[in-house]
Coordinates of C-alpha atoms in Angstrom, one line a residue:
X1 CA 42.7 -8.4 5.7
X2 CA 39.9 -7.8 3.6
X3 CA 36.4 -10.0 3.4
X4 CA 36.2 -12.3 0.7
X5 CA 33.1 -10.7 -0.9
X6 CA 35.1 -7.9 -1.6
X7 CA 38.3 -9.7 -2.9
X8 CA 36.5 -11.8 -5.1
X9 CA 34.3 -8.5 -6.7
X10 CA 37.9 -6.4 -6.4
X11 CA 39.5 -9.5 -8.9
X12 CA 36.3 -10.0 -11.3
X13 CA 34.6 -13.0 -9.6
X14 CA 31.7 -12.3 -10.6
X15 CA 30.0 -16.1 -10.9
X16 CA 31.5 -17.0 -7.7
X17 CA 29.5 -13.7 -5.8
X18 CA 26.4 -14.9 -7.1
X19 CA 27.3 -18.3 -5.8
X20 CA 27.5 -17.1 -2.0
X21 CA 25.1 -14.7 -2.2
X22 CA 22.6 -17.0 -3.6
X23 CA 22.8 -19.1 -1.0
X24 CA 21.2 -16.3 1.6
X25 CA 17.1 -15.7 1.8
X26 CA 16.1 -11.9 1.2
X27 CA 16.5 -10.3 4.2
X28 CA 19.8 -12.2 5.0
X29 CA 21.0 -10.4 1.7
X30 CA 19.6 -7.0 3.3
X31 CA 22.0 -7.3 6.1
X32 CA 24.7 -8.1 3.9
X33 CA 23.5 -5.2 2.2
X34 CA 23.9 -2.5 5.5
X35 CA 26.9 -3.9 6.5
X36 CA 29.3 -1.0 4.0
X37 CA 28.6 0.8 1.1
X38 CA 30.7 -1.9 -1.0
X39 CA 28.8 -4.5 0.1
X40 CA 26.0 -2.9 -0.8
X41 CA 27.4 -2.1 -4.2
X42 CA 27.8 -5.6 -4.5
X43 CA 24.7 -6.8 -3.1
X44 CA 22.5 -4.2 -5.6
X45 CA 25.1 -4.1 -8.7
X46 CA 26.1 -7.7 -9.1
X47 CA 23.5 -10.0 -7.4
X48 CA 19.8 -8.0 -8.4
X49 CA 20.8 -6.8 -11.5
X50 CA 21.8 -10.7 -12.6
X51 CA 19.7 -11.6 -15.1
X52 CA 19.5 -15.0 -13.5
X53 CA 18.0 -13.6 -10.1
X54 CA 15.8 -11.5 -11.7
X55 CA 14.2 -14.4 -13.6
X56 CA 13.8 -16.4 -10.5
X57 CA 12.2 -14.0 -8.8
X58 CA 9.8 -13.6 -11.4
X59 CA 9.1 -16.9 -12.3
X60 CA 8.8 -17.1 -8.2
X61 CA 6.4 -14.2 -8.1
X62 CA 4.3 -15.6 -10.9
X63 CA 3.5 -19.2 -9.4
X64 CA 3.4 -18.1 -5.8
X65 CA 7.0 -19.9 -5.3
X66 CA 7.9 -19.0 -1.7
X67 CA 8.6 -19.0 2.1
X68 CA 6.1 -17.3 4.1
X69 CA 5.5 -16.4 7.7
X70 CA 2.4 -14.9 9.1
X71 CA 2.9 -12.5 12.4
X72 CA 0.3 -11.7 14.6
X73 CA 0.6 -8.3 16.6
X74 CA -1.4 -7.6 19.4
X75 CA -1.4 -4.8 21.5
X76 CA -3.0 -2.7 23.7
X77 CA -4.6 -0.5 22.5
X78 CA -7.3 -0.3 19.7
X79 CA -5.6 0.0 16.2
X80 CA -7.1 2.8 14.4
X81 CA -5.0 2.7 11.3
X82 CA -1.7 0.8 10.1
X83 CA 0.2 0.8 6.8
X84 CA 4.1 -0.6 5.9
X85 CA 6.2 0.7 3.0
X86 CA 9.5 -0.3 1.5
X87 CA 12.0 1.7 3.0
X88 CA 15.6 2.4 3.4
X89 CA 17.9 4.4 5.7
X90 CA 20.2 4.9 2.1
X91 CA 17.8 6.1 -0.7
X92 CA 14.0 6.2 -0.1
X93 CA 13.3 5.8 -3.8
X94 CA 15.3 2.6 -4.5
X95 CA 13.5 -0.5 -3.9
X96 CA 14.6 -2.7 -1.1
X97 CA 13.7 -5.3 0.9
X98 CA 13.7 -2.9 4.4
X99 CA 10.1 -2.5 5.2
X100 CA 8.8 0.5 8.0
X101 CA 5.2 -0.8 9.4
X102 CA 3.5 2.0 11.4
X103 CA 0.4 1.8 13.5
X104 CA -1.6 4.7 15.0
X105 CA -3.4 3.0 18.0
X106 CA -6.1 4.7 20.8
X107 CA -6.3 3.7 24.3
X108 CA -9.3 3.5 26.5
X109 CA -8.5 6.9 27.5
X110 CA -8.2 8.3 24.3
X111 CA -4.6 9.1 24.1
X112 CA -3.8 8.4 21.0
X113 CA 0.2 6.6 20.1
X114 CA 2.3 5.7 16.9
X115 CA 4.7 3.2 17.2
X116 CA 7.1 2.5 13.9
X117 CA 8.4 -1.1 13.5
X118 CA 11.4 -2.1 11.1
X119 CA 11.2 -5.4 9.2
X120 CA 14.6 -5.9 8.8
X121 CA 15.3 -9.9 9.0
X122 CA 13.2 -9.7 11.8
X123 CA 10.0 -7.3 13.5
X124 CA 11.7 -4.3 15.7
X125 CA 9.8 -2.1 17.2
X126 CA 12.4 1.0 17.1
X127 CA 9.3 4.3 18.3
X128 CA 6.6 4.5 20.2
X129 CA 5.5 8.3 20.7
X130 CA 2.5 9.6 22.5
X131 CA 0.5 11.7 20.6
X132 CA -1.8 13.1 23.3
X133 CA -5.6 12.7 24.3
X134 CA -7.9 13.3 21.1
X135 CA -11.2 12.8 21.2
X136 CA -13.9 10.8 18.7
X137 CA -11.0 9.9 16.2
X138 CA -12.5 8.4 13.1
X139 CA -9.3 7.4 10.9
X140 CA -5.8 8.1 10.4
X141 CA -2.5 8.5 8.1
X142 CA 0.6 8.6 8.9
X143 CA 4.1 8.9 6.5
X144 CA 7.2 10.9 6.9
X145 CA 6.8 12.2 10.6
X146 CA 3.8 13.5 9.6
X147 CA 0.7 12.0 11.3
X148 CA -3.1 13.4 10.1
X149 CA -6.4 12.4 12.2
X150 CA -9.6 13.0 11.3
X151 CA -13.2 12.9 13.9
X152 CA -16.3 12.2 13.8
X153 CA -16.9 16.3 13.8
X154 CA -15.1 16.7 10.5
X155 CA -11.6 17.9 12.1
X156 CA -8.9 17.2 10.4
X157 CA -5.5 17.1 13.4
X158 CA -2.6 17.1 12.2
X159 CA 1.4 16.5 14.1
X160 CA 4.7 16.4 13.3
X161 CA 6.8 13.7 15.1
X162 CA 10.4 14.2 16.0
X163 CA 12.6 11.4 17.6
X164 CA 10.4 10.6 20.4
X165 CA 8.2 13.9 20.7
X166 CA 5.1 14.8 18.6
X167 CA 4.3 18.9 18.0
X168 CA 1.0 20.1 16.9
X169 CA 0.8 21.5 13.9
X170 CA -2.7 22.7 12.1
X171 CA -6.4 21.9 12.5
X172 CA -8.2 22.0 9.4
X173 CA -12.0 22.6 9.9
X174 CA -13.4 21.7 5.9
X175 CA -16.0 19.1 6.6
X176 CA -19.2 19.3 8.1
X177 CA -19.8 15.7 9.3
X178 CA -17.4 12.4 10.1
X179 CA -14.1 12.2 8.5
X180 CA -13.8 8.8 6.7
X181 CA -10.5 8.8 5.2
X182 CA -7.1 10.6 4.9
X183 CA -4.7 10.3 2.9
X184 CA -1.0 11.5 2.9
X185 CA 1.6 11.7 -0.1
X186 CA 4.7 13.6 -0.4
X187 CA 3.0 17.4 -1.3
X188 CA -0.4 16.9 -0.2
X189 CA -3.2 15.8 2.6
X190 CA -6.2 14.6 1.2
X191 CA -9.7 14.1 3.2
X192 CA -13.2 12.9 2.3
X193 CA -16.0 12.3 4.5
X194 CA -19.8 11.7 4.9
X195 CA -20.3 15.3 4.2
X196 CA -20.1 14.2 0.1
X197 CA -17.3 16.2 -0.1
X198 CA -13.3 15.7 -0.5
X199 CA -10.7 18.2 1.2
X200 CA -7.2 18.8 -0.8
X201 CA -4.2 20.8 1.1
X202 CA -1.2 21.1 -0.3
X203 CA 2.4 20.7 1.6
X204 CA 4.7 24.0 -0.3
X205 CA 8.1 23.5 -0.7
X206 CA 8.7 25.4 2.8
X207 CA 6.3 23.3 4.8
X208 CA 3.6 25.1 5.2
X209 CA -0.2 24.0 4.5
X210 CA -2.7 25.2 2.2
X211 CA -5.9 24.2 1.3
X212 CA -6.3 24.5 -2.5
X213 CA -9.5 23.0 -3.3
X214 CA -12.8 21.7 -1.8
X215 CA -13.8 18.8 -4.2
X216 CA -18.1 18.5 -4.7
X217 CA -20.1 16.3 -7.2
X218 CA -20.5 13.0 -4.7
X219 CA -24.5 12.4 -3.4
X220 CA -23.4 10.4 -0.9
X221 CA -20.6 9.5 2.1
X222 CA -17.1 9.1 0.0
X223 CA -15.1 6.6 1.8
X224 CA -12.5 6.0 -0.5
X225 CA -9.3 7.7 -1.8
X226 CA -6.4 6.9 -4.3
X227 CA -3.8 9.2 -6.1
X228 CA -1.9 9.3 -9.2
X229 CA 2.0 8.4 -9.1
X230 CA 2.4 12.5 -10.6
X231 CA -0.2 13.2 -8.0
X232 CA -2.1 15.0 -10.8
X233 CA -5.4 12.9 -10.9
X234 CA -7.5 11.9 -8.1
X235 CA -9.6 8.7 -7.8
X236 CA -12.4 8.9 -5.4
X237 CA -15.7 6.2 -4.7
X238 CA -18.9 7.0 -2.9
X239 CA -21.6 5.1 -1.6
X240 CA -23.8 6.9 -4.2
X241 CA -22.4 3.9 -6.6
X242 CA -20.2 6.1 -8.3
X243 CA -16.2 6.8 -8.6
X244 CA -15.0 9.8 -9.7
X245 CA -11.5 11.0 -11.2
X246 CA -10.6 14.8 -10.5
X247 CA -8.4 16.8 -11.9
X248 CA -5.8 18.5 -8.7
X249 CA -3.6 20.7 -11.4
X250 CA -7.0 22.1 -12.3
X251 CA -9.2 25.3 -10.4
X252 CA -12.2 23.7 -11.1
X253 CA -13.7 21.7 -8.5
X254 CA -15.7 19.4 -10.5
X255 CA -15.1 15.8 -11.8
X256 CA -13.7 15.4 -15.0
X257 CA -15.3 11.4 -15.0
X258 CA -17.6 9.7 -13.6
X259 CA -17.6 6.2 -13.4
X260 CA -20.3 4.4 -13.2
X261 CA -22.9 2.1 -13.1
X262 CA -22.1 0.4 -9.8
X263 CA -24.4 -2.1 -8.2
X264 CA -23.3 -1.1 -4.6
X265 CA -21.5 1.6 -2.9
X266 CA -17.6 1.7 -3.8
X267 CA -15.8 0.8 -0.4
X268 CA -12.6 0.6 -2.2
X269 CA -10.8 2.2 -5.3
X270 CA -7.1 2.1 -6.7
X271 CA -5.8 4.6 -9.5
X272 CA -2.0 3.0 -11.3
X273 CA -1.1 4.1 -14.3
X274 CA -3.6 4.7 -17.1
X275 CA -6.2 2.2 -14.9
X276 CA -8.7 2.8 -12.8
X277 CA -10.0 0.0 -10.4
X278 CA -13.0 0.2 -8.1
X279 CA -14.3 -2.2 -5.7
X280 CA -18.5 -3.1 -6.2
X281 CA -19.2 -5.6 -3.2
X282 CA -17.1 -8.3 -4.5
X283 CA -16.2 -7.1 -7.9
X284 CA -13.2 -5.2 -9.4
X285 CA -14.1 -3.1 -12.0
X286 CA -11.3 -1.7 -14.4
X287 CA -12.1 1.5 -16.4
X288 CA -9.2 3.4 -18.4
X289 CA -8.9 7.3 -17.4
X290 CA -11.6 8.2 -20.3
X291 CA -14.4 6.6 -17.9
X292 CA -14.8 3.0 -20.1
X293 CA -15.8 0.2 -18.5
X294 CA -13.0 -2.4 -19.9
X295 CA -13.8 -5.7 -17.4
X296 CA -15.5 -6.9 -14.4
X297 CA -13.5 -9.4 -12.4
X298 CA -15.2 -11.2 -9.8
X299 CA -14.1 -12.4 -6.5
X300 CA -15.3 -15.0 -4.1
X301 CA -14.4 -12.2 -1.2
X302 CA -14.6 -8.7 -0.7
X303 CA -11.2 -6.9 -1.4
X304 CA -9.7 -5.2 1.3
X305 CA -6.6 -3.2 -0.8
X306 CA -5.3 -3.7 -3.8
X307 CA -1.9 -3.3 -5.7
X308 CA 0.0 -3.2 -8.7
X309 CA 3.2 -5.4 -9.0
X310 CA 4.6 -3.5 -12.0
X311 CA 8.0 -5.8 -12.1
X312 CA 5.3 -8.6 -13.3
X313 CA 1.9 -6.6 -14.3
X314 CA -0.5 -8.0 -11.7
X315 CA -2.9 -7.1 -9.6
X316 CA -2.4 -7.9 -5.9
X317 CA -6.0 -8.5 -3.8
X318 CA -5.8 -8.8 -0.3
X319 CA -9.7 -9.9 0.9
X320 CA -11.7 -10.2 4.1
X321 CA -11.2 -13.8 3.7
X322 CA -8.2 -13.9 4.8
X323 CA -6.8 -14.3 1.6
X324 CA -3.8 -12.9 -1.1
X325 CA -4.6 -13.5 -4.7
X326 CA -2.6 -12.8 -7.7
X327 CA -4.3 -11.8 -10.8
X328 CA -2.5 -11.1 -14.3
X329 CA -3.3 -7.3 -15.8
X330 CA -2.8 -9.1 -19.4
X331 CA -5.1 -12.0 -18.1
X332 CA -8.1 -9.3 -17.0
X333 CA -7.7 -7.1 -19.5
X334 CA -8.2 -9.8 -22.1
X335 CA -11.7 -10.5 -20.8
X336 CA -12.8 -7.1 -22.0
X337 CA -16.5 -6.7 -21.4
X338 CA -19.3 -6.8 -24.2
X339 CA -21.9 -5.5 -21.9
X340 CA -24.7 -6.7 -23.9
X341 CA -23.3 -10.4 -23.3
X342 CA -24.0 -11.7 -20.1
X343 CA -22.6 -14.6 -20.0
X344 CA -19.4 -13.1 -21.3
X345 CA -19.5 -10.6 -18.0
X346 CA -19.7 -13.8 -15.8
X347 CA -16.2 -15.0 -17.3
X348 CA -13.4 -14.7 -14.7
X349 CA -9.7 -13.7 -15.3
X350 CA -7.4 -16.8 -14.3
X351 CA -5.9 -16.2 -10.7
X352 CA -2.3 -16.8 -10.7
X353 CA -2.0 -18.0 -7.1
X354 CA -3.8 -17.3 -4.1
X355 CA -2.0 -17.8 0.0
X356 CA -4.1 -18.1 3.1
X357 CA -3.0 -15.6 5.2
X358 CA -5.3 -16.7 8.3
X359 CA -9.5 -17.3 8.7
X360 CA -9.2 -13.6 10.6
X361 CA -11.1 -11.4 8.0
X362 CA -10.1 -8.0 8.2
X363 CA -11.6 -5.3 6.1
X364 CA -8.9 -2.9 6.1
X365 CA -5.1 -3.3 5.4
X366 CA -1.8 -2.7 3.2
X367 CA 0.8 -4.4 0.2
X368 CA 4.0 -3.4 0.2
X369 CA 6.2 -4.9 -3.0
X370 CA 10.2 -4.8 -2.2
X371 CA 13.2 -6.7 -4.8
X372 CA 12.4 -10.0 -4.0
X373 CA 9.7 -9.9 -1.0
X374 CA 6.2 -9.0 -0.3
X375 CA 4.1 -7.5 2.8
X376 CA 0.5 -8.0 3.5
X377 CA -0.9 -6.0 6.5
X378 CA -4.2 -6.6 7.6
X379 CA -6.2 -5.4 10.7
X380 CA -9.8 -4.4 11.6
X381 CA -10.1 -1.2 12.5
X382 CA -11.2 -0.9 16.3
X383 CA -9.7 -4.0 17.1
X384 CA -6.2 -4.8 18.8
X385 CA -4.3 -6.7 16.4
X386 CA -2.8 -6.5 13.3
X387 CA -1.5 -9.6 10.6
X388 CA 1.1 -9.5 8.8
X389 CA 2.2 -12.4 6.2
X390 CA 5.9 -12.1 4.9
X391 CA 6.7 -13.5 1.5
X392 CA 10.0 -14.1 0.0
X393 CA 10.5 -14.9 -3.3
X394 CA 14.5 -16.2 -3.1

C-alpha cells in the first residue's frame, strides 16, 4: 500500500501536500525529507519551491518571526576551534536544513580530538577521533576530513580523517612566529600570523599540497582571513589598522587594495560578493572591491562573525554580547558616508531584529543559513563550552 504523501503527489494534489506538510517545523520536514528519494522530491519540489513558503519564510526571516532554542555544550576538554555548515548526505551544494557542527578540542595533556555532531531534528554526536599529542596549538580549521593546526612556532599540521582514524599528512614550516588563523576551502589552506605575513597552499586536483604564494605588505600581526565565493580574491585585516584584498590568480605577492583608515586593529573581516566588510572595535565598515569607503555602521558590541543571508540581502552579526542582529544591505548601504559630515557618519542603519542568545560573551564563533533555519555557534576559545542558538523560521 503506498503512503499517502505519495498518492496524493502521484494524482496531482498538490494543495493538499502543502496542507500536511505545512503543518511540520523544519527539521520535522528534513526527516520527511530522508526518508526516500520521492519524498524528498516532494519535500524540495513541491513544498520549498511554493511560492507561499517561500514568502513566509522571508517575511519570517525579516521580522525575526521564530522558534528558537539555545544549546549549551560542555565538554572536556578546551575548545580550540568550532564551526557548523549546512550539509547533506544527498548533495553538498543544495541547501538544506541538515547542519554538521565540528569542534577541535585539546586536553590537558595536549592530545588534541575532533568530534563531528549532526543537527538533524536533534544534536548527535556521530565522531569523535583522536588526533594525537600536539604541542602549543594556537588555532584550527577543520572541513572535509581535512583538519589544519597551526602553533605558536609558526607550524602549520595538517591530517586527514578517515572513519574513526586520523593520518598525518604535511607540515608546512612558512611562518616565523605564532600562527593566528587558518583557513580551509575546497582547493586551498590559507594561514596568517604575527609574522605580518599570509601563507597560501593550494589542494591540486590529485590531492597533493603546494604552496603557491607567501603574501607580504601587513606591518603588523594579521589575525583575520576571508575568501571570495570563486576563491579568486583574498580579504585579509591586521592590527596595523589596515585590510587588504589580494589577488590569488595573480604571481605577484603584493596587495592590489588597501583599505584603510581604521581607528583600531581589524579583529575581524568578511569578503561576499562585490563587498568588503571589516570590523574596527565596534564598527562595520563596508568598502566595494575598488578600496571605497561606502558606510560605517556602528554597533553597541563587538562583532564576533558575520554573514550574508543572500535569500534576503542582510547582514547577519553575531557579538560578544551575546547577541544576533539583523541588518538590511539596502538599509546600510543607503547611509553612504559623506566623510566630511560627521554627524551624517554617526547615523546608524535600522536593525531589523536582534535575539539574545545568552549574557555568555564569546569572541569567536559561526552562522550557518539553511532553507528555512539558522545556526549561531559561539565559543571562547580556551574555554570548555560552546553555544549554539537554533532558529527556525516555519
Amino acid at each position: 500500500m503506498q503512503d499517502i504523501l505519495s498518492e496524493l503527489s502521484r494524482r496531482g494534489c498538490r494543495h493538499l501536500v502543502l496542507r500536511i506538510l505545512q503543518h511540520l517545523n523544519s527539521w520535522e520536514l528534513e526527516i520527511v525529507a530522508h526518508v526516500s528519494s520521492l519524498w524528498r522530491k516532494i519535500v524540495f519540489d513541491t513544498f520549498w519551491r511554493s511560492r507561499r513558503v517561500k514568502n513566509r519564510i522571508r517575511t519570517r526571516k525579516l521580522t525575526g518571526v521564530c522558534s528558537f532554542n539555545n544549546i549549551t555544550l560542555t565538554f572536556q576538554e578546551q575548545v580550540v576551534s568550532a564551526g557548523c555548515v549546512d550539509y547533506s548526505t544527498l548533495d553538498r551544494y543544495s541547501k538544506t536544513n541538515f547542519y554538521l557542527v565540528w569542534f577541535v578540542l585539546l586536553s590537558p595533556e595536549e592530545i588534541c580530538y575532533v568530534e563531528e555532531w549532526l543537527i538533524f531534528a536533534e544534536l548527535h554526536q556521530v565522531r569523535r577521533v583522536k588526533i594525537g599529542t600536539v604541542q602549543k596549538v594556537s588555532c584550527a580549521d577543520y572541513l572535509d576530513d581535512l583538519l589544519v593546526l597551526g602553533d605558536v612556532s609558526g607550524q602549520l599540521r595538517i591530517y586527514q580523517l578517515c572513519r574513526q582514524t586520523s593520518s598525518f599528512v604535511s607540515l608546512v614550516s612558512t611562518h616565523s612566529k605564532a600562527v593566528l588563523k587558518v583557513l580551509i576551502t575546497d582547493s586551498m589552506i590559507l594561514s596568517c600570523g604575527e609574522d605580518c605575513s599570509v601563507t597560501v597552499i593550494k589542494i591540486t586536483s590529485s590531492g597533493s599540497l603546494k604552496i603557491t604564494n607567501i603574501l607580504q605588505g601587513h606591518v603588523s600581526r594579521v589575525r583575520s582571513l576571508s575568501i571570495s565565493e570563486s576563491s579568486s580574491l583574498l580579504l585579509t585585516g591586521s592590527d596595523d589598522r589596515t585590510a587588504r584584498l589580494w589577488d590569488l590568480d595573480s604571481d605577484s605577492n603584493r596587495a592590489i587594495r588597501t583599505l584603510s583608515p581604521h581607528r583600531w586593529g581589524v579583529m575581524q573581516v568578511k569578503l561576499t560578493g562585490n563587498l568588503c566588510y571589516t570590523v574596527d572595535s565596534k564598527d562595520i565598515l563596508v568598502w566595494n572591491l575598488s578600496g571605497n569607503l561606502l558606510t560605517r555602521l556602528e554597533l553597541q558590541y563587538v562583532p564576533s562573525v558575520l554573514c550574508r543571508d543572500r535569500d534576503i540581502n542582510c547582514l547577519l552579526i553575531g557579538d560578544t554580547g551575546g547577541y544576533l542582529s539583523v541588518f538590511s544591505l539596502r538599509d546600510i548601504l543607503d547611509k553612504r558616508l559623506n566623510l566630511e559630515d560627521k554627524e551624517r557618519e554617526k547615523e546608524k542603519a535600522h536593525c531589523l531584529w536582534r535575539l539574545s542568545t545568552g549574557p555568555e560573551k564569546s569572541p569567536s564563533g559561526d552562522i550557518s543559513v539553511g532553507i528555512s533555519t539558522l545556526i549561531f555557534l559561539s565559543f571562547n576559545s580556551r574555554s570548555n563550552q560552546v553555544h549554539l542558538t537554533l532558529n527556525d523560521y516555519i
